[in-house]
PDB file of N, CA and C in Angstrom:
ATOM      1  N   MET A1273      15.168 -17.748 -22.971  1.00  0.00           N
ATOM      2  CA  MET A1273      16.353 -17.503 -22.258  1.00  0.00           C
ATOM      3  C   MET A1273      17.913 -17.260 -21.488  1.00  0.00           C
ATOM      4  N   GLY A1274      17.581 -19.090 -21.640  1.00  0.00           N
ATOM      5  CA  GLY A1274      18.621 -19.944 -21.474  1.00  0.00           C
ATOM      6  C   GLY A1274      18.726 -20.814 -20.034  1.00  0.00           C
ATOM      7  N   LYS A1275      19.475 -21.297 -19.742  1.00  0.00           N
ATOM      8  CA  LYS A1275      19.490 -22.203 -17.608  1.00  0.00           C
ATOM      9  C   LYS A1275      19.737 -20.164 -17.681  1.00  0.00           C
ATOM     10  N   VAL A1276      19.223 -20.649 -15.620  1.00  0.00           N
ATOM     11  CA  VAL A1276      18.802 -19.691 -14.967  1.00  0.00           C
ATOM     12  C   VAL A1276      19.566 -20.481 -13.857  1.00  0.00           C
ATOM     13  N   SER A1277      20.840 -19.904 -13.103  1.00  0.00           N
ATOM     14  CA  SER A1277      21.074 -19.782 -11.519  1.00  0.00           C
ATOM     15  C   SER A1277      20.824 -19.965 -11.136  1.00  0.00           C
ATOM     16  N   PRO A1278      20.645 -20.640  -9.115  1.00  0.00           N
ATOM     17  CA  PRO A1278      19.572 -20.373  -8.502  1.00  0.00           C
ATOM     18  C   PRO A1278      20.353 -18.644  -8.187  1.00  0.00           C
ATOM     19  N   GLY A1279      21.361 -17.995  -7.877  1.00  0.00           N
ATOM     20  CA  GLY A1279      21.946 -16.886  -7.854  1.00  0.00           C
ATOM     21  C   GLY A1279      21.217 -15.499  -8.201  1.00  0.00           C
ATOM     22  N   GLN A1280      20.405 -16.090  -9.486  1.00  0.00           N
ATOM     23  CA  GLN A1280      19.669 -15.070 -10.681  1.00  0.00           C
ATOM     24  C   GLN A1280      18.223 -14.645 -10.144  1.00  0.00           C
ATOM     25  N   VAL A1281      18.615 -16.000  -9.334  1.00  0.00           N
ATOM     26  CA  VAL A1281      16.612 -15.409  -9.117  1.00  0.00           C
ATOM     27  C   VAL A1281      16.648 -14.764  -7.199  1.00  0.00           C
ATOM     28  N   LYS A1282      15.589 -12.949  -6.761  1.00  0.00           N
ATOM     29  CA  LYS A1282      15.986 -13.359  -5.462  1.00  0.00           C
ATOM     30  C   LYS A1282      13.841 -13.446  -4.967  1.00  0.00           C
ATOM     31  N   LEU A1283      14.125 -13.505  -3.915  1.00  0.00           N
ATOM     32  CA  LEU A1283      12.302 -14.106  -3.864  1.00  0.00           C
ATOM     33  C   LEU A1283      12.638 -12.136  -2.727  1.00  0.00           C
ATOM     34  N   VAL A1284      10.877 -11.420  -3.596  1.00  0.00           N
ATOM     35  CA  VAL A1284      10.816 -10.730  -2.866  1.00  0.00           C
ATOM     36  C   VAL A1284       9.376 -10.631  -1.513  1.00  0.00           C
ATOM     37  N   ASP A1285       9.484  -9.858  -1.122  1.00  0.00           N
ATOM     38  CA  ASP A1285       8.340 -10.451   0.282  1.00  0.00           C
ATOM     39  C   ASP A1285       8.615  -9.516   1.976  1.00  0.00           C
ATOM     40  N   SER A1286       7.135  -8.857   2.197  1.00  0.00           N
ATOM     41  CA  SER A1286       7.523  -8.843   3.602  1.00  0.00           C
ATOM     42  C   SER A1286       6.674  -9.478   5.113  1.00  0.00           C
ATOM     43  N   THR A1287       6.692  -8.518   6.301  1.00  0.00           N
ATOM     44  CA  THR A1287       5.526  -9.012   6.830  1.00  0.00           C
ATOM     45  C   THR A1287       5.674  -7.772   7.740  1.00  0.00           C
ATOM     46  N   THR A1288       5.100  -7.753   8.681  1.00  0.00           N
ATOM     47  CA  THR A1288       4.840  -6.734  10.044  1.00  0.00           C
ATOM     48  C   THR A1288       4.651  -7.690  10.896  1.00  0.00           C
ATOM     49  N   ILE A1289       5.291  -6.406  12.064  1.00  0.00           N
ATOM     50  CA  ILE A1289       5.968  -6.898  13.154  1.00  0.00           C
ATOM     51  C   ILE A1289       4.814  -6.356  14.037  1.00  0.00           C
ATOM     52  N   SER A1290       3.907  -6.744  14.793  1.00  0.00           N
ATOM     53  CA  SER A1290       3.034  -5.550  15.493  1.00  0.00           C
ATOM     54  C   SER A1290       3.532  -5.426  16.645  1.00  0.00           C
ATOM     55  N   LEU A1291       3.308  -3.573  16.857  1.00  0.00           N
ATOM     56  CA  LEU A1291       3.674  -2.336  18.354  1.00  0.00           C
ATOM     57  C   LEU A1291       2.631  -1.790  18.568  1.00  0.00           C
ATOM     58  N   PHE A1292       2.997  -1.435  19.564  1.00  0.00           N
ATOM     59  CA  PHE A1292       1.836  -0.058  20.229  1.00  0.00           C
ATOM     60  C   PHE A1292       2.046   0.884  19.039  1.00  0.00           C
ATOM     61  N   THR A1293       0.950   1.514  19.125  1.00  0.00           N
ATOM     62  CA  THR A1293       0.144   2.957  18.265  1.00  0.00           C
ATOM     63  C   THR A1293       1.630   4.173  18.822  1.00  0.00           C
ATOM     64  N   ASP A1294       2.086   4.042  19.912  1.00  0.00           N
ATOM     65  CA  ASP A1294       2.182   5.601  20.486  1.00  0.00           C
ATOM     66  C   ASP A1294       3.744   5.028  20.014  1.00  0.00           C
ATOM     67  N   ILE A1295       4.040   4.507  19.280  1.00  0.00           N
ATOM     68  CA  ILE A1295       5.473   3.463  18.381  1.00  0.00           C
ATOM     69  C   ILE A1295       4.920   4.527  16.879  1.00  0.00           C
ATOM     70  N   LEU A1296       4.110   3.081  16.023  1.00  0.00           N
ATOM     71  CA  LEU A1296       4.545   3.538  14.907  1.00  0.00           C
ATOM     72  C   LEU A1296       2.902   3.394  14.489  1.00  0.00           C
ATOM     73  N   LYS A1297       2.313   3.439  12.857  1.00  0.00           N
ATOM     74  CA  LYS A1297       0.936   4.342  12.569  1.00  0.00           C
ATOM     75  C   LYS A1297       0.353   2.809  12.489  1.00  0.00           C
ATOM     76  N   GLY A1298      -0.097   3.295  12.599  1.00  0.00           N
ATOM     77  CA  GLY A1298      -0.460   1.203  12.732  1.00  0.00           C
ATOM     78  C   GLY A1298      -1.657   0.608  11.387  1.00  0.00           C
ATOM     79  N   THR A1299      -1.677  -0.052  10.612  1.00  0.00           N
ATOM     80  CA  THR A1299      -2.036  -0.586   8.708  1.00  0.00           C
ATOM     81  C   THR A1299      -3.332  -1.657   9.439  1.00  0.00           C
ATOM     82  N   GLY A1300      -3.455  -1.508   8.184  1.00  0.00           N
ATOM     83  CA  GLY A1300      -5.232  -2.875   8.448  1.00  0.00           C
ATOM     84  C   GLY A1300      -6.515  -2.057   8.890  1.00  0.00           C
ATOM     85  N   ARG A1301      -7.105  -3.089   8.999  1.00  0.00           N
ATOM     86  CA  ARG A1301      -8.256  -2.418   9.037  1.00  0.00           C
ATOM     87  C   ARG A1301      -8.411  -2.395  11.386  1.00  0.00           C
ATOM     88  N   ASP A1302      -9.837  -1.346  11.023  1.00  0.00           N
ATOM     89  CA  ASP A1302      -9.843  -1.476  12.548  1.00  0.00           C
ATOM     90  C   ASP A1302     -10.478  -2.535  12.968  1.00  0.00           C
ATOM     91  N   PRO A1303     -10.520  -2.866  14.090  1.00  0.00           N
ATOM     92  CA  PRO A1303     -11.123  -4.084  14.282  1.00  0.00           C
ATOM     93  C   PRO A1303     -12.451  -3.590  15.466  1.00  0.00           C
ATOM     94  N   ILE A1304     -12.714  -4.606  15.844  1.00  0.00           N
ATOM     95  CA  ILE A1304     -14.723  -4.048  16.236  1.00  0.00           C
ATOM     96  C   ILE A1304     -13.976  -2.893  16.649  1.00  0.00           C
ATOM     97  N   SER A1305     -13.242  -3.717  18.418  1.00  0.00           N
ATOM     98  CA  SER A1305     -12.238  -2.376  19.336  1.00  0.00           C
ATOM     99  C   SER A1305     -12.396  -1.130  18.422  1.00  0.00           C
ATOM    100  N   GLY A1306     -12.044  -0.337  18.091  1.00  0.00           N
ATOM    101  CA  GLY A1306     -12.062   0.439  17.188  1.00  0.00           C
ATOM    102  C   GLY A1306     -10.184   1.305  17.462  1.00  0.00           C
ATOM    103  N   LYS A1307      -9.407  -0.607  17.785  1.00  0.00           N
ATOM    104  CA  LYS A1307      -7.649  -0.323  18.887  1.00  0.00           C
ATOM    105  C   LYS A1307      -7.147  -0.781  17.152  1.00  0.00           C
ATOM    106  N   LYS A1308      -5.624  -0.170  17.119  1.00  0.00           N
ATOM    107  CA  LYS A1308      -4.824  -0.826  15.989  1.00  0.00           C
ATOM    108  C   LYS A1308      -3.533  -0.371  16.550  1.00  0.00           C
ATOM    109  N   LYS A1309      -3.059  -1.542  16.874  1.00  0.00           N
ATOM    110  CA  LYS A1309      -1.569  -2.133  16.400  1.00  0.00           C
ATOM    111  C   LYS A1309      -0.657  -1.078  15.925  1.00  0.00           C
ATOM    112  N   GLY A1310      -0.594  -0.443  16.025  1.00  0.00           N
ATOM    113  CA  GLY A1310       0.587  -0.186  15.628  1.00  0.00           C
ATOM    114  C   GLY A1310       2.338  -1.445  15.121  1.00  0.00           C
ATOM    115  N   GLY A1311       2.811  -0.627  14.256  1.00  0.00           N
ATOM    116  CA  GLY A1311       4.441  -1.868  13.642  1.00  0.00           C
ATOM    117  C   GLY A1311       5.100  -1.696  12.983  1.00  0.00           C
ATOM    118  N   LEU A1312       6.162  -2.506  12.490  1.00  0.00           N
ATOM    119  CA  LEU A1312       7.104  -2.191  11.504  1.00  0.00           C
ATOM    120  C   LEU A1312       6.578  -3.092  10.588  1.00  0.00           C
ATOM    121  N   LYS A1313       7.851  -2.597   9.171  1.00  0.00           N
ATOM    122  CA  LYS A1313       7.199  -4.025   8.455  1.00  0.00           C
ATOM    123  C   LYS A1313       8.381  -4.670   7.568  1.00  0.00           C
ATOM    124  N   ALA A1314       8.683  -5.666   7.899  1.00  0.00           N
ATOM    125  CA  ALA A1314       9.687  -5.543   7.522  1.00  0.00           C
ATOM    126  C   ALA A1314       9.648  -6.282   5.708  1.00  0.00           C
ATOM    127  N   HIS A1315      10.635  -5.891   4.974  1.00  0.00           N
ATOM    128  CA  HIS A1315      10.798  -6.063   3.253  1.00  0.00           C
ATOM    129  C   HIS A1315      12.185  -7.017   3.652  1.00  0.00           C
ATOM    130  N   ALA A1316      12.456  -7.817   2.689  1.00  0.00           N
ATOM    131  CA  ALA A1316      12.545  -8.844   1.933  1.00  0.00           C
ATOM    132  C   ALA A1316      13.047  -9.026   1.072  1.00  0.00           C
ATOM    133  N   VAL A1317      14.962  -9.015   0.555  1.00  0.00           N
ATOM    134  CA  VAL A1317      14.615  -9.648  -0.588  1.00  0.00           C
ATOM    135  C   VAL A1317      16.381 -11.195  -0.850  1.00  0.00           C
ATOM    136  N   LEU A1318      15.843 -12.279  -0.408  1.00  0.00           N
ATOM    137  CA  LEU A1318      16.344 -13.791  -0.489  1.00  0.00           C
ATOM    138  C   LEU A1318      16.713 -14.128  -1.059  1.00  0.00           C
ATOM    139  N   PRO A1319      17.607 -14.377  -2.386  1.00  0.00           N
ATOM    140  CA  PRO A1319      18.710 -15.340  -3.264  1.00  0.00           C
ATOM    141  C   PRO A1319      17.767 -16.889  -3.126  1.00  0.00           C
ATOM    142  N   LEU A1320      17.656 -16.587  -3.418  1.00  0.00           N
ATOM    143  CA  LEU A1320      17.096 -18.559  -3.600  1.00  0.00           C
ATOM    144  C   LEU A1320      18.427 -19.446  -3.750  1.00  0.00           C
ATOM    145  N   ASP A1321      19.639 -19.633  -3.591  1.00  0.00           N
ATOM    146  CA  ASP A1321      20.471 -19.807  -2.684  1.00  0.00           C
ATOM    147  C   ASP A1321      20.681 -20.565  -1.441  1.00  0.00           C
ATOM    148  N   ASN A1322      20.073 -19.256  -0.985  1.00  0.00           N
ATOM    149  CA  ASN A1322      20.433 -18.475  -0.142  1.00  0.00           C
ATOM    150  C   ASN A1322      19.980 -18.825   1.041  1.00  0.00           C
ATOM    151  N   MET A1323      19.781 -19.003   2.192  1.00  0.00           N
ATOM    152  CA  MET A1323      19.433 -18.772   3.040  1.00  0.00           C
ATOM    153  C   MET A1323      19.016 -17.901   3.843  1.00  0.00           C
ATOM    154  N   VAL A1324      20.288 -16.477   4.014  1.00  0.00           N
ATOM    155  CA  VAL A1324      19.957 -15.174   4.294  1.00  0.00           C
ATOM    156  C   VAL A1324      19.791 -14.326   3.298  1.00  0.00           C
ATOM    157  N   PRO A1325      18.593 -13.087   4.015  1.00  0.00           N
ATOM    158  CA  PRO A1325      18.503 -11.949   2.916  1.00  0.00           C
ATOM    159  C   PRO A1325      19.589 -11.773   2.150  1.00  0.00           C
ATOM    160  N   GLU A1326      19.538 -11.275   1.261  1.00  0.00           N
ATOM    161  CA  GLU A1326      20.771  -9.785   0.796  1.00  0.00           C
ATOM    162  C   GLU A1326      20.683  -8.287   1.188  1.00  0.00           C
ATOM    163  N   LEU A1327      18.851  -7.967   1.747  1.00  0.00           N
ATOM    164  CA  LEU A1327      18.774  -6.928   2.013  1.00  0.00           C
ATOM    165  C   LEU A1327      17.217  -6.760   3.240  1.00  0.00           C
ATOM    166  N   ILE A1328      17.624  -6.289   4.054  1.00  0.00           N
ATOM    167  CA  ILE A1328      16.227  -6.212   4.616  1.00  0.00           C
ATOM    168  C   ILE A1328      16.142  -4.844   5.066  1.00  0.00           C
ATOM    169  N   TRP A1329      14.657  -3.550   5.124  1.00  0.00           N
ATOM    170  CA  TRP A1329      14.251  -3.006   4.659  1.00  0.00           C
ATOM    171  C   TRP A1329      13.511  -2.521   5.450  1.00  0.00           C
ATOM    172  N   LEU A1330      13.449  -1.965   6.560  1.00  0.00           N
ATOM    173  CA  LEU A1330      12.058  -1.502   7.974  1.00  0.00           C
ATOM    174  C   LEU A1330      12.158  -0.539   7.369  1.00  0.00           C
ATOM    175  N   THR A1331      10.016   0.056   7.606  1.00  0.00           N
ATOM    176  CA  THR A1331       9.510  -0.047   7.257  1.00  0.00           C
ATOM    177  C   THR A1331       9.031   0.735   8.623  1.00  0.00           C
ATOM    178  N   ALA A1332       7.295   2.379   8.793  1.00  0.00           N
ATOM    179  CA  ALA A1332       5.975   1.716   9.379  1.00  0.00           C
ATOM    180  C   ALA A1332       5.237   0.839   8.597  1.00  0.00           C
ATOM    181  N   ALA A1333       5.001   0.118   9.469  1.00  0.00           N
ATOM    182  CA  ALA A1333       4.278  -1.256   8.374  1.00  0.00           C
ATOM    183  C   ALA A1333       2.573  -0.904   8.263  1.00  0.00           C
ATOM    184  N   SER A1334       1.965   0.470   7.086  1.00  0.00           N
ATOM    185  CA  SER A1334       1.599   0.804   6.940  1.00  0.00           C
ATOM    186  C   SER A1334       2.104   1.320   5.535  1.00  0.00           C
ATOM    187  N   THR A1335       3.433   1.467   5.009  1.00  0.00           N
ATOM    188  CA  THR A1335       4.091   1.749   4.729  1.00  0.00           C
ATOM    189  C   THR A1335       3.910   0.379   3.092  1.00  0.00           C
ATOM    190  N   ASN A1336       2.938   1.337   1.847  1.00  0.00           N
ATOM    191  CA  ASN A1336       3.579   0.473   1.064  1.00  0.00           C
ATOM    192  C   ASN A1336       4.433  -0.695   0.051  1.00  0.00           C
ATOM    193  N   ASP A1337       4.267  -1.862  -0.202  1.00  0.00           N
ATOM    194  CA  ASP A1337       4.441  -2.842  -0.413  1.00  0.00           C
ATOM    195  C   ASP A1337       6.056  -2.287  -1.270  1.00  0.00           C
ATOM    196  N   LYS A1338       4.536  -1.252  -2.882  1.00  0.00           N
ATOM    197  CA  LYS A1338       5.740  -1.135  -3.578  1.00  0.00           C
ATOM    198  C   LYS A1338       6.114  -0.174  -3.329  1.00  0.00           C
ATOM    199  N   ASP A1339       6.457   0.427  -2.963  1.00  0.00           N
ATOM    200  CA  ASP A1339       7.541   1.600  -2.383  1.00  0.00           C
ATOM    201  C   ASP A1339       7.821   0.704  -1.804  1.00  0.00           C
ATOM    202  N   PHE A1340       8.906  -0.422  -1.473  1.00  0.00           N
ATOM    203  CA  PHE A1340      10.151  -0.991  -1.557  1.00  0.00           C
ATOM    204  C   PHE A1340      10.447  -1.289  -2.352  1.00  0.00           C
ATOM    205  N   LEU A1341      10.393  -0.904  -3.952  1.00  0.00           N
ATOM    206  CA  LEU A1341      11.018  -1.521  -5.010  1.00  0.00           C
ATOM    207  C   LEU A1341      11.998  -0.553  -6.004  1.00  0.00           C
ATOM    208  N   GLY A1342      11.840   0.827  -4.921  1.00  0.00           N
ATOM    209  CA  GLY A1342      12.914   2.148  -5.777  1.00  0.00           C
ATOM    210  C   GLY A1342      13.609   2.190  -4.585  1.00  0.00           C
ATOM    211  N   GLN A1343      14.087   1.361  -3.570  1.00  0.00           N
ATOM    212  CA  GLN A1343      15.039   0.979  -2.820  1.00  0.00           C
ATOM    213  C   GLN A1343      16.160  -0.547  -3.482  1.00  0.00           C
ATOM    214  N   LEU A1344      15.682  -0.494  -4.467  1.00  0.00           N
ATOM    215  CA  LEU A1344      16.289  -2.606  -5.216  1.00  0.00           C
ATOM    216  C   LEU A1344      17.504  -1.559  -6.782  1.00  0.00           C
ATOM    217  N   LYS A1345      18.456  -1.943  -6.855  1.00  0.00           N
ATOM    218  CA  LYS A1345      19.219  -2.493  -8.342  1.00  0.00           C
ATOM    219  C   LYS A1345      19.551  -3.862  -8.537  1.00  0.00           C
ATOM    220  N   PRO A1346      18.037  -3.628  -9.288  1.00  0.00           N
ATOM    221  CA  PRO A1346      18.598  -4.957  -9.981  1.00  0.00           C
ATOM    222  C   PRO A1346      19.568  -5.128 -10.571  1.00  0.00           C
ATOM    223  N   PRO A1347      20.947  -5.806 -10.721  1.00  0.00           N
ATOM    224  CA  PRO A1347      21.731  -6.108 -12.588  1.00  0.00           C
ATOM    225  C   PRO A1347      20.454  -7.338 -13.151  1.00  0.00           C
ATOM    226  N   LYS A1348      21.474  -6.507 -15.382  1.00  0.00           N
ATOM    227  CA  LYS A1348      21.333  -7.163 -15.151  1.00  0.00           C
ATOM    228  C   LYS A1348      21.081  -8.403 -15.481  1.00  0.00           C
ATOM    229  N   GLY A1349      20.144  -9.262 -15.871  1.00  0.00           N
ATOM    230  CA  GLY A1349      19.899 -10.696 -15.844  1.00  0.00           C
ATOM    231  C   GLY A1349      19.311 -11.410 -14.298  1.00  0.00           C
ATOM    232  N   SER A1350      18.989  -9.725 -14.100  1.00  0.00           N
ATOM    233  CA  SER A1350      18.613 -10.987 -12.251  1.00  0.00           C
ATOM    234  C   SER A1350      16.774 -10.980 -12.933  1.00  0.00           C
ATOM    235  N   ILE A1351      17.027 -11.400 -11.371  1.00  0.00           N
ATOM    236  CA  ILE A1351      15.032 -12.694 -11.655  1.00  0.00           C
ATOM    237  C   ILE A1351      14.256 -12.554 -10.989  1.00  0.00           C
ATOM    238  N   TYR A1352      13.262 -11.128  -9.826  1.00  0.00           N
ATOM    239  CA  TYR A1352      12.672 -10.519  -9.131  1.00  0.00           C
ATOM    240  C   TYR A1352      11.754 -11.078  -9.186  1.00  0.00           C
ATOM    241  N   VAL A1353      11.720 -12.516  -7.615  1.00  0.00           N
ATOM    242  CA  VAL A1353      10.048 -12.983  -7.627  1.00  0.00           C
ATOM    243  C   VAL A1353       8.575 -12.403  -6.738  1.00  0.00           C
ATOM    244  N   PHE A1354       8.228 -11.893  -7.305  1.00  0.00           N
ATOM    245  CA  PHE A1354       7.212 -11.837  -6.103  1.00  0.00           C
ATOM    246  C   PHE A1354       5.872 -11.388  -6.638  1.00  0.00           C
ATOM    247  N   ASP A1355       5.252 -10.457  -5.410  1.00  0.00           N
ATOM    248  CA  ASP A1355       3.644 -11.186  -5.354  1.00  0.00           C
ATOM    249  C   ASP A1355       2.909  -9.391  -5.805  1.00  0.00           C
ATOM    250  N   LYS A1356       1.416  -9.370  -5.716  1.00  0.00           N
ATOM    251  CA  LYS A1356       1.178  -8.976  -6.689  1.00  0.00           C
ATOM    252  C   LYS A1356       0.705  -6.801  -6.098  1.00  0.00           C
ATOM    253  N   GLY A1357       1.162  -7.390  -4.246  1.00  0.00           N
ATOM    254  CA  GLY A1357       1.833  -6.504  -3.708  1.00  0.00           C
ATOM    255  C   GLY A1357       2.502  -5.402  -3.895  1.00  0.00           C
ATOM    256  N   TYR A1358       3.038  -5.640  -4.651  1.00  0.00           N
ATOM    257  CA  TYR A1358       4.266  -5.232  -5.509  1.00  0.00           C
ATOM    258  C   TYR A1358       4.599  -3.947  -6.856  1.00  0.00           C
ATOM    259  N   VAL A1359       3.556  -4.660  -7.243  1.00  0.00           N
ATOM    260  CA  VAL A1359       2.963  -4.134  -7.745  1.00  0.00           C
ATOM    261  C   VAL A1359       2.962  -2.407  -8.238  1.00  0.00           C
ATOM    262  N   ASN A1360       4.305  -2.397  -9.476  1.00  0.00           N
ATOM    263  CA  ASN A1360       4.497  -0.451  -9.619  1.00  0.00           C
ATOM    264  C   ASN A1360       5.236  -0.861 -10.328  1.00  0.00           C
ATOM    265  N   TYR A1361       4.504  -0.197 -11.587  1.00  0.00           N
ATOM    266  CA  TYR A1361       4.277  -0.482 -13.056  1.00  0.00           C
ATOM    267  C   TYR A1361       6.244   0.250 -13.475  1.00  0.00           C
ATOM    268  N   SER A1362       5.761   1.582 -13.475  1.00  0.00           N
ATOM    269  CA  SER A1362       7.438   2.297 -14.156  1.00  0.00           C
ATOM    270  C   SER A1362       8.950   1.731 -13.184  1.00  0.00           C
ATOM    271  N   ILE A1363       8.437   0.451 -12.000  1.00  0.00           N
ATOM    272  CA  ILE A1363       9.737   0.705 -11.709  1.00  0.00           C
ATOM    273  C   ILE A1363      10.383  -0.447 -12.922  1.00  0.00           C
ATOM    274  N   TYR A1364       8.953  -1.677 -13.299  1.00  0.00           N
ATOM    275  CA  TYR A1364       8.703  -2.316 -14.067  1.00  0.00           C
ATOM    276  C   TYR A1364       9.245  -2.444 -15.695  1.00  0.00           C
ATOM    277  N   LYS A1365       8.246  -0.787 -15.506  1.00  0.00           N
ATOM    278  CA  LYS A1365       8.879  -0.701 -17.432  1.00  0.00           C
ATOM    279  C   LYS A1365      10.952   0.120 -17.291  1.00  0.00           C
ATOM    280  N   LYS A1366      11.684   0.672 -15.961  1.00  0.00           N
ATOM    281  CA  LYS A1366      13.070   0.776 -16.060  1.00  0.00           C
ATOM    282  C   LYS A1366      13.358   0.136 -15.291  1.00  0.00           C
ATOM    283  N   TRP A1367      13.048  -1.714 -14.526  1.00  0.00           N
ATOM    284  CA  TRP A1367      13.987  -2.235 -14.440  1.00  0.00           C
ATOM    285  C   TRP A1367      14.069  -3.458 -16.622  1.00  0.00           C
ATOM    286  N   THR A1368      12.768  -4.022 -16.934  1.00  0.00           N
ATOM    287  CA  THR A1368      12.756  -3.878 -18.148  1.00  0.00           C
ATOM    288  C   THR A1368      14.011  -3.925 -18.838  1.00  0.00           C
ATOM    289  N   ASP A1369      14.029  -2.392 -19.167  1.00  0.00           N
ATOM    290  CA  ASP A1369      14.278  -1.788 -19.763  1.00  0.00           C
ATOM    291  C   ASP A1369      15.962  -1.487 -19.300  1.00  0.00           C
ATOM    292  N   GLU A1370      16.355  -2.188 -17.912  1.00  0.00           N
ATOM    293  CA  GLU A1370      18.166  -2.004 -17.699  1.00  0.00           C
ATOM    294  C   GLU A1370      17.922  -3.585 -17.802  1.00  0.00           C
ATOM    295  N   GLY A1371      17.472  -4.355 -18.258  1.00  0.00           N
ATOM    296  CA  GLY A1371      17.891  -5.700 -18.200  1.00  0.00           C
ATOM    297  C   GLY A1371      17.556  -7.339 -17.100  1.00  0.00           C
ATOM    298  N   ALA A1372      16.828  -6.152 -16.507  1.00  0.00           N
ATOM    299  CA  ALA A1372      16.160  -7.388 -14.969  1.00  0.00           C
ATOM    300  C   ALA A1372      14.367  -8.249 -15.605  1.00  0.00           C
ATOM    301  N   ILE A1373      15.143  -9.524 -15.047  1.00  0.00           N
ATOM    302  CA  ILE A1373      13.345  -9.701 -15.530  1.00  0.00           C
ATOM    303  C   ILE A1373      12.169 -10.839 -14.629  1.00  0.00           C
ATOM    304  N   LEU A1374      11.241 -10.025 -14.282  1.00  0.00           N
ATOM    305  CA  LEU A1374       9.987  -9.116 -13.233  1.00  0.00           C
ATOM    306  C   LEU A1374       9.259 -10.759 -13.746  1.00  0.00           C
ATOM    307  N   ARG A1375       9.039 -11.902 -12.042  1.00  0.00           N
ATOM    308  CA  ARG A1375       7.474 -12.923 -12.346  1.00  0.00           C
ATOM    309  C   ARG A1375       6.605 -12.801 -11.547  1.00  0.00           C
ATOM    310  N   HIS A1376       5.975 -12.763 -10.992  1.00  0.00           N
ATOM    311  CA  HIS A1376       4.912 -12.170 -10.354  1.00  0.00           C
ATOM    312  C   HIS A1376       3.300 -12.421 -10.286  1.00  0.00           C
ATOM    313  N   THR A1377       1.833 -12.943  -9.407  1.00  0.00           N
ATOM    314  CA  THR A1377       0.998 -13.751  -9.206  1.00  0.00           C
ATOM    315  C   THR A1377       0.431 -12.220 -10.633  1.00  0.00           C
ATOM    316  N   ALA A1378       0.522 -11.285 -10.905  1.00  0.00           N
ATOM    317  CA  ALA A1378       0.127 -10.050 -11.333  1.00  0.00           C
ATOM    318  C   ALA A1378       0.675  -9.788 -13.309  1.00  0.00           C
ATOM    319  N   GLN A1379       1.930 -11.324 -13.070  1.00  0.00           N
ATOM    320  CA  GLN A1379       2.161 -11.259 -13.531  1.00  0.00           C
ATOM    321  C   GLN A1379       1.218 -10.892 -15.471  1.00  0.00           C
ATOM    322  N   ARG A1380      -0.327 -11.142 -15.625  1.00  0.00           N
ATOM    323  CA  ARG A1380      -0.709 -11.082 -17.074  1.00  0.00           C
ATOM    324  C   ARG A1380      -0.989  -9.510 -17.169  1.00  0.00           C
ATOM    325  N   GLU A1381      -1.203  -9.075 -16.194  1.00  0.00           N
ATOM    326  CA  GLU A1381      -0.723  -7.764 -16.341  1.00  0.00           C
ATOM    327  C   GLU A1381       0.212  -6.948 -17.456  1.00  0.00           C
ATOM    328  N   CYS A1382       1.021  -7.279 -16.849  1.00  0.00           N
ATOM    329  CA  CYS A1382       2.651  -6.350 -17.493  1.00  0.00           C
ATOM    330  C   CYS A1382       3.036  -7.135 -17.655  1.00  0.00           C
ATOM    331  N   GLU A1383       2.748  -8.442 -19.141  1.00  0.00           N
ATOM    332  CA  GLU A1383       4.073  -9.509 -19.915  1.00  0.00           C
ATOM    333  C   GLU A1383       4.497  -8.880 -20.844  1.00  0.00           C
ATOM    334  N   ASN A1384       3.190  -7.546 -22.206  1.00  0.00           N
ATOM    335  CA  ASN A1384       4.190  -6.972 -22.511  1.00  0.00           C
ATOM    336  C   ASN A1384       5.115  -5.498 -21.234  1.00  0.00           C
ATOM    337  N   MET A1385       6.021  -5.110 -20.892  1.00  0.00           N
ATOM    338  CA  MET A1385       6.025  -4.112 -20.626  1.00  0.00           C
ATOM    339  C   MET A1385       7.139  -3.478 -21.655  1.00  0.00           C
ATOM    340  N   LYS A1386       7.386  -4.431 -22.389  1.00  0.00           N
ATOM    341  CA  LYS A1386       9.337  -3.921 -22.751  1.00  0.00           C
ATOM    342  C   LYS A1386       8.687  -3.435 -24.792  1.00  0.00           C
TER     343      LYS A1386
END
């Protein structure tokens, strides 16, 4: 692949911000008390060479991480790094065909997507 610029590498992850169930649907297992908090999920794309996210997308906490990938339009030669919560093989195939490079914890499962 050659030399990689840190600007080509994008880190993708999310975090959940707990709120009340009256506002948003909760995520995760039901606690013993039977009460589950609702919340927001903040999905972010952070360039490796910068501490400021390129994109932040807010959803209900119950939204699956892989749904976020459809919001991204990676340029050719960009490298996206994310965890296995973002498994979406149809998006991986599309991105690979367009020249983007993917690296994640489930790498062995989609090593030969081309």
